[in-house]
CSV table of C-alpha atoms and ligand atoms in Angstrom, one decimal:
chain,number,residue,atom,x,y,z
A,173,MET,CA,-51.2,-21.8,-31.7
A,174,VAL,CA,-52.5,-22.2,-27.9
A,175,ALA,CA,-51.2,-25.8,-27.4
A,176,SER,CA,-47.8,-25.3,-28.5
A,177,ALA,CA,-47.7,-21.9,-26.7
A,178,THR,CA,-48.3,-23.7,-23.4
A,179,GLU,CA,-46.3,-27.0,-23.6
A,180,GLY,CA,-43.6,-27.3,-21.1
A,181,VAL,CA,-45.1,-24.7,-18.7
A,182,LYS,CA,-46.6,-25.4,-15.4
A,183,ILE,CA,-49.4,-24.1,-14.4
A,184,SER,CA,-50.1,-23.5,-10.7
A,185,ALA,CA,-53.3,-24.1,-9.0
A,186,ALA,CA,-54.1,-20.3,-9.3
A,187,GLY,CA,-53.5,-20.9,-13.0
A,188,LEU,CA,-50.3,-18.9,-13.1
A,189,PRO,CA,-46.9,-20.3,-14.5
A,190,MET,CA,-44.9,-21.9,-11.9
A,191,VAL,CA,-41.5,-20.7,-11.1
A,192,ALA,CA,-38.2,-21.4,-12.6
A,193,PRO,CA,-36.0,-24.2,-10.5
A,194,PRO,CA,-34.1,-22.4,-8.1
A,195,GLY,CA,-31.3,-20.5,-9.4
A,196,GLY,CA,-33.1,-20.4,-12.9
A,197,GLU,CA,-32.6,-17.1,-15.0
A,198,PRO,CA,-35.2,-14.4,-14.3
A,199,GLU,CA,-35.7,-14.1,-17.9
A,200,ILE,CA,-36.7,-17.5,-18.5
A,201,TYR,CA,-39.0,-16.7,-15.8
A,202,SER,CA,-40.1,-13.5,-17.0
A,203,ASP,CA,-40.8,-15.0,-20.5
A,204,ARG,CA,-43.6,-17.2,-19.1
A,205,TRP,CA,-46.1,-14.3,-18.9
A,206,GLU,CA,-46.3,-13.9,-22.5
A,207,LEU,CA,-46.9,-17.7,-23.2
A,208,LEU,CA,-50.1,-17.3,-20.8
A,209,TRP,CA,-51.0,-13.9,-21.9
A,210,SER,CA,-50.8,-15.3,-25.7
A,211,ALA,CA,-52.5,-18.7,-24.6
A,212,GLY,CA,-55.6,-16.5,-23.5
A,213,VAL,CA,-56.5,-14.6,-20.1
A,214,GLY,CA,-60.3,-13.9,-20.3
A,215,LYS,CA,-61.7,-11.3,-18.3
A,216,GLY,CA,-62.2,-12.4,-14.8
A,217,GLN,CA,-59.9,-15.7,-15.4
A,218,ARG,CA,-56.5,-16.5,-13.5
A,219,TRP,CA,-55.5,-13.4,-11.6
A,220,ASP,CA,-57.5,-11.0,-14.0
A,221,CYS,CA,-60.8,-9.4,-11.7
A,222,ALA,CA,-62.7,-7.7,-14.6
A,223,ALA,CA,-62.8,-4.5,-12.7
A,224,PRO,CA,-60.8,-1.9,-10.9
A,225,SER,CA,-59.4,-2.2,-7.4
A,226,PRO,CA,-62.2,-1.0,-5.2
A,227,SER,CA,-59.6,-0.1,-2.3
A,228,LEU,CA,-57.8,2.2,-4.7
A,229,VAL,CA,-60.7,3.8,-5.9
A,230,ASP,CA,-61.7,4.2,-1.9
A,231,LEU,CA,-58.0,5.5,-1.7
A,232,LEU,CA,-58.3,8.4,-4.3
A,233,LYS,CA,-61.7,9.1,-3.3
A,234,SER,CA,-60.7,9.5,0.4
A,235,GLY,CA,-58.0,12.1,-0.5
A,236,LYS,CA,-55.3,10.1,1.4
A,237,VAL,CA,-53.7,10.0,-1.9
A,238,ASP,CA,-54.2,13.0,-4.7
A,239,ALA,CA,-53.3,11.9,-7.8
A,240,LYS,CA,-54.6,15.6,-9.3
A,241,GLY,CA,-52.1,16.4,-11.7
A,242,LYS,CA,-49.7,13.7,-11.0
A,243,ARG,CA,-47.6,11.3,-13.4
A,244,VAL,CA,-48.7,8.2,-12.5
A,245,PHE,CA,-47.2,4.6,-13.2
A,246,VAL,CA,-48.5,1.0,-13.1
A,247,PRO,CA,-46.2,-1.7,-14.0
A,248,GLY,CA,-47.3,-4.9,-14.7
A,249,CYS,CA,-50.8,-3.7,-14.8
A,250,GLY,CA,-52.3,-6.5,-17.1
A,251,ARG,CA,-55.8,-5.6,-18.8
A,252,GLY,CA,-55.1,-1.8,-17.2
A,253,TYR,CA,-58.4,-1.8,-15.5
A,254,ASP,CA,-57.1,0.6,-12.6
A,255,LEU,CA,-55.6,2.8,-15.4
A,256,PRO,CA,-58.8,5.2,-15.9
A,257,VAL,CA,-59.2,5.1,-12.2
A,258,PHE,CA,-56.2,7.4,-11.9
A,259,ARG,CA,-57.3,9.8,-14.4
A,260,SER,CA,-60.8,10.0,-13.4
A,261,ALA,CA,-59.1,11.2,-10.1
A,262,GLY,CA,-57.2,13.9,-12.1
A,263,ALA,CA,-53.9,12.5,-12.8
A,264,SER,CA,-52.2,14.3,-15.5
A,265,GLN,CA,-50.7,11.2,-17.3
A,266,VAL,CA,-51.4,7.4,-16.5
A,267,VAL,CA,-48.7,4.9,-17.7
A,268,GLY,CA,-49.1,1.4,-17.9
A,269,LEU,CA,-46.5,-1.0,-18.5
A,270,GLU,CA,-46.7,-4.6,-19.4
A,271,LEU,CA,-43.8,-7.2,-20.3
A,272,ALA,CA,-46.5,-9.3,-22.4
A,273,PRO,CA,-47.1,-7.9,-25.7
A,274,SER,CA,-50.4,-9.5,-25.8
A,275,ALA,CA,-51.5,-8.2,-22.6
A,276,VAL,CA,-50.9,-4.6,-23.9
A,277,ARG,CA,-53.3,-5.4,-26.9
A,278,GLU,CA,-55.6,-6.8,-24.4
A,279,ALA,CA,-55.5,-3.9,-22.5
A,280,GLN,CA,-55.5,-1.5,-25.5
A,281,ALA,CA,-58.7,-3.3,-26.5
A,282,HIS,CA,-60.3,-2.9,-22.9
A,283,LEU,CA,-59.4,1.1,-22.6
A,284,GLN,CA,-60.9,1.2,-26.3
A,285,GLU,CA,-63.9,-0.4,-25.2
A,286,LEU,CA,-64.6,1.9,-22.3
A,287,GLY,CA,-65.1,4.7,-25.0
A,288,LEU,CA,-63.4,7.2,-22.7
A,289,PRO,CA,-63.4,11.0,-23.7
A,290,GLU,CA,-60.9,12.1,-26.0
A,291,ALA,CA,-58.6,13.9,-23.2
A,292,ASP,CA,-58.9,10.8,-20.9
A,293,ALA,CA,-58.1,8.2,-23.5
A,294,ALA,CA,-55.0,10.6,-24.6
A,295,ALA,CA,-53.9,10.7,-21.1
A,296,ILE,CA,-53.4,7.0,-20.5
A,297,GLU,CA,-50.6,5.7,-22.2
A,298,MET,CA,-50.3,1.8,-22.5
A,299,LEU,CA,-46.9,0.6,-23.2
A,300,SER,CA,-44.8,-2.9,-23.8
A,301,GLY,CA,-41.6,-2.9,-21.8
A,302,ASP,CA,-39.8,-4.5,-18.9
A,303,PHE,CA,-40.1,-2.9,-15.5
A,304,PHE,CA,-36.5,-3.7,-14.8
A,305,ARG,CA,-35.1,-2.1,-18.2
A,306,TRP,CA,-37.8,0.8,-19.2
A,307,SER,CA,-37.5,4.1,-17.9
A,308,SER,CA,-40.0,6.9,-18.7
A,309,PRO,CA,-38.2,9.9,-21.1
A,310,GLN,CA,-39.9,12.3,-19.0
A,311,GLY,CA,-38.2,11.1,-15.6
A,312,PRO,CA,-39.6,9.6,-12.5
A,313,PHE,CA,-43.2,9.5,-11.7
A,314,ASP,CA,-45.2,11.3,-9.1
A,315,LEU,CA,-47.2,8.3,-7.7
A,316,GLY,CA,-46.9,4.4,-8.4
A,317,PHE,CA,-49.4,1.3,-7.7
A,318,ASP,CA,-48.5,-2.2,-7.2
A,319,TYR,CA,-51.0,-4.7,-7.0
A,320,THR,CA,-50.2,-8.2,-8.2
A,321,PHE,CA,-47.0,-7.2,-9.6
A,322,GLY,CA,-45.1,-7.5,-6.2
A,323,CYS,CA,-45.9,-10.9,-5.6
A,324,ALA,CA,-45.6,-12.1,-9.5
A,325,MET,CA,-42.0,-11.6,-8.8
A,326,HIS,CA,-39.6,-14.8,-8.2
A,327,PRO,CA,-38.2,-14.2,-4.6
A,328,SER,CA,-34.7,-13.7,-6.4
A,329,MET,CA,-36.0,-10.6,-8.4
A,330,ARG,CA,-37.2,-8.8,-5.3
A,331,ALA,CA,-34.1,-6.7,-4.5
A,332,ASP,CA,-34.0,-5.4,-8.0
A,333,TRP,CA,-38.1,-4.8,-7.8
A,334,ALA,CA,-37.6,-2.6,-4.9
A,335,SER,CA,-34.7,-0.4,-6.1
A,336,THR,CA,-36.5,-0.2,-9.4
A,337,TRP,CA,-39.5,1.0,-7.9
A,338,ALA,CA,-37.0,3.5,-6.2
A,339,LYS,CA,-35.8,4.5,-9.5
A,340,SER,CA,-39.2,4.9,-10.8
A,341,ILE,CA,-40.6,7.7,-8.4
A,342,LYS,CA,-39.3,11.0,-7.6
A,343,PRO,CA,-38.1,12.1,-4.3
A,344,GLY,CA,-40.9,13.2,-1.9
A,345,GLY,CA,-43.6,11.0,-4.6
A,346,THR,CA,-45.7,8.4,-3.4
A,347,LEU,CA,-46.1,4.6,-4.0
A,348,VAL,CA,-49.2,2.8,-3.3
A,349,THR,CA,-48.7,-1.2,-2.7
A,350,LEU,CA,-51.8,-3.1,-2.4
A,351,VAL,CA,-49.9,-6.0,-0.8
A,352,PHE,CA,-51.4,-9.6,-1.7
A,353,PRO,CA,-51.7,-12.6,-1.2
A,354,ILE,CA,-51.1,-12.6,2.8
A,355,ASN,CA,-51.0,-16.2,3.5
A,356,PRO,CA,-49.0,-16.8,6.4
A,357,ASP,CA,-49.4,-20.9,5.7
A,358,ALA,CA,-48.6,-20.9,2.0
A,359,ASP,CA,-44.9,-21.9,1.2
A,360,PRO,CA,-42.9,-18.5,0.4
A,361,ASN,CA,-41.2,-20.2,-2.2
A,362,VAL,CA,-44.3,-21.3,-4.2
A,363,GLY,CA,-45.6,-19.3,-6.8
A,364,PRO,CA,-46.5,-17.2,-8.4
A,365,PRO,CA,-48.8,-15.7,-7.0
A,366,PHE,CA,-46.1,-15.9,-4.1
A,367,PRO,CA,-47.3,-15.0,-0.8
A,368,ILE,CA,-46.0,-11.7,0.9
A,369,SER,CA,-46.6,-9.4,3.9
A,370,PRO,CA,-46.3,-5.8,4.6
A,371,ALA,CA,-43.3,-7.2,6.5
A,372,LEU,CA,-41.5,-8.5,3.6
A,373,PHE,CA,-42.3,-5.1,1.6
A,374,ARG,CA,-40.7,-3.2,4.8
A,375,THR,CA,-37.6,-5.3,4.4
A,376,LEU,CA,-37.2,-4.5,0.6
A,377,LEU,CA,-38.5,-1.0,0.3
A,378,GLU,CA,-37.2,0.8,3.2
A,379,PRO,CA,-33.6,0.1,2.6
A,380,ALA,CA,-34.3,0.9,-1.4
A,381,GLY,CA,-35.4,4.5,-0.1
A,382,PHE,CA,-39.0,4.3,0.8
A,383,GLU,CA,-40.7,4.8,4.3
A,384,VAL,CA,-44.2,3.8,5.3
A,385,VAL,CA,-47.1,6.5,5.3
A,386,SER,CA,-50.0,4.1,5.9
A,387,GLU,CA,-50.9,0.7,6.6
A,388,ALA,CA,-54.3,-1.0,6.8
A,389,PRO,CA,-55.6,-4.1,6.1
A,390,VAL,CA,-58.6,-3.8,3.4
A,391,PRO,CA,-62.0,-4.0,4.4
A,392,ALA,CA,-64.1,-6.8,3.1
A,393,GLU,CA,-66.3,-4.6,1.1
A,394,LEU,CA,-63.2,-3.2,-0.6
A,395,SER,CA,-61.7,-6.5,-1.8
A,396,HIS,CA,-62.2,-8.5,-4.7
A,397,PRO,CA,-64.7,-11.3,-3.1
A,398,PRO,CA,-62.1,-14.3,-3.5
A,399,ARG,CA,-59.5,-11.8,-1.9
A,400,VAL,CA,-61.0,-10.7,1.1
A,401,GLY,CA,-59.1,-10.6,4.3
A,402,LYS,CA,-55.7,-11.1,2.3
A,403,GLU,CA,-55.0,-7.7,1.3
A,404,VAL,CA,-53.2,-4.8,3.3
A,405,LEU,CA,-53.1,-1.4,1.5
A,406,MET,CA,-49.8,0.2,1.8
A,407,VAL,CA,-49.2,3.7,1.2
A,408,TRP,CA,-45.2,5.0,1.0
A,409,ARG,CA,-43.2,7.9,0.6
A,410,ARG,CA,-40.0,8.0,-1.6
A,411,LYS,CA,-37.5,10.1,0.7
B,546,SAM,C1,-50.1,-11.5,-11.8
B,546,SAM,S1,-50.3,-10.8,-13.0
B,546,SAM,C2,-51.3,-9.4,-12.4
B,546,SAM,C3,-52.0,-8.4,-13.5
B,546,SAM,C4,-52.4,-7.1,-13.1
B,546,SAM,N1,-51.7,-6.4,-12.2
B,546,SAM,C5,-54.0,-7.8,-12.4
B,546,SAM,O1,-53.8,-7.5,-11.4
B,546,SAM,O2,-54.7,-7.7,-13.4
B,546,SAM,C6,-48.9,-10.0,-13.3
B,546,SAM,C7,-48.5,-9.3,-14.8
B,546,SAM,O3,-47.0,-8.5,-14.6
B,546,SAM,C8,-46.5,-8.7,-15.8
B,546,SAM,N2,-45.2,-8.5,-15.4
B,546,SAM,C9,-44.3,-9.4,-15.2
B,546,SAM,N3,-43.0,-9.1,-15.2
B,546,SAM,C10,-43.3,-8.0,-15.7
B,546,SAM,C11,-42.0,-7.1,-15.6
B,546,SAM,N4,-41.0,-7.2,-15.6
B,546,SAM,N5,-42.3,-5.8,-16.4
B,546,SAM,C12,-43.7,-5.3,-16.8
B,546,SAM,N6,-44.6,-6.4,-16.6
B,546,SAM,C13,-44.1,-7.3,-16.0
B,546,SAM,C14,-47.3,-9.9,-16.3
B,546,SAM,O4,-47.0,-9.9,-17.7
B,546,SAM,C15,-48.6,-9.9,-16.2
B,546,SAM,O5,-49.4,-9.4,-16.5
């Protein structure tokens, strides 16, 4: 029942589950995502933008990142709006991974509603699993995408987040991070979403084995309206 599913879970102003107390177990923190999803996250509610990310569409169209024939990984993909974007850009396989089983069901329903051609539907897999524990039987991916996933990590989980990304992408492969929310005035310990920045991602991803290929603020017309001015698109190469 909705009432009991959310009982005791504090919800932030952004509609997200509040963090565990300092020193709290990441598992307890992570469990809250299913509580939220099972209570209902409608299209366009909370973090859900009800549409693919315009800056990702633009990046792939520009050819600066080539998805053709690539295996693509999108952990914490929520309803999976960005998965078909990679397939449209020529990816051979797109895997969305969600910790919350209710999110997996929502994403599968969304993909079904799109009525994709059979070959495209078959190339997109929406799986249930924990980013920190799951690995593909086919090995690391060519390309990864992180949007509103890094900012969903409790600060105590960030080093593991970076090293898990390093394990998930093959040497020479690419990681695209759409860094949001950039809000230097916000308390860094309050979230999710926790305020993040390109500088923070450099301190995490460079020691884990990535180098920056490009970094650019997202132009207003390529952000979801409430996120204008708070996003930077970074492309990384796995060394
Ligand atoms: C803020 S939401 C963003 C969802 C999606 N990226 C979007 O923009 O709509 C973060 C998502 O990450 C998922 N998540 C959190 N921890 C995870 C983990 N360890 N493995 C996989 N997914 C996780 C949550 O269930 C949640 O759907």
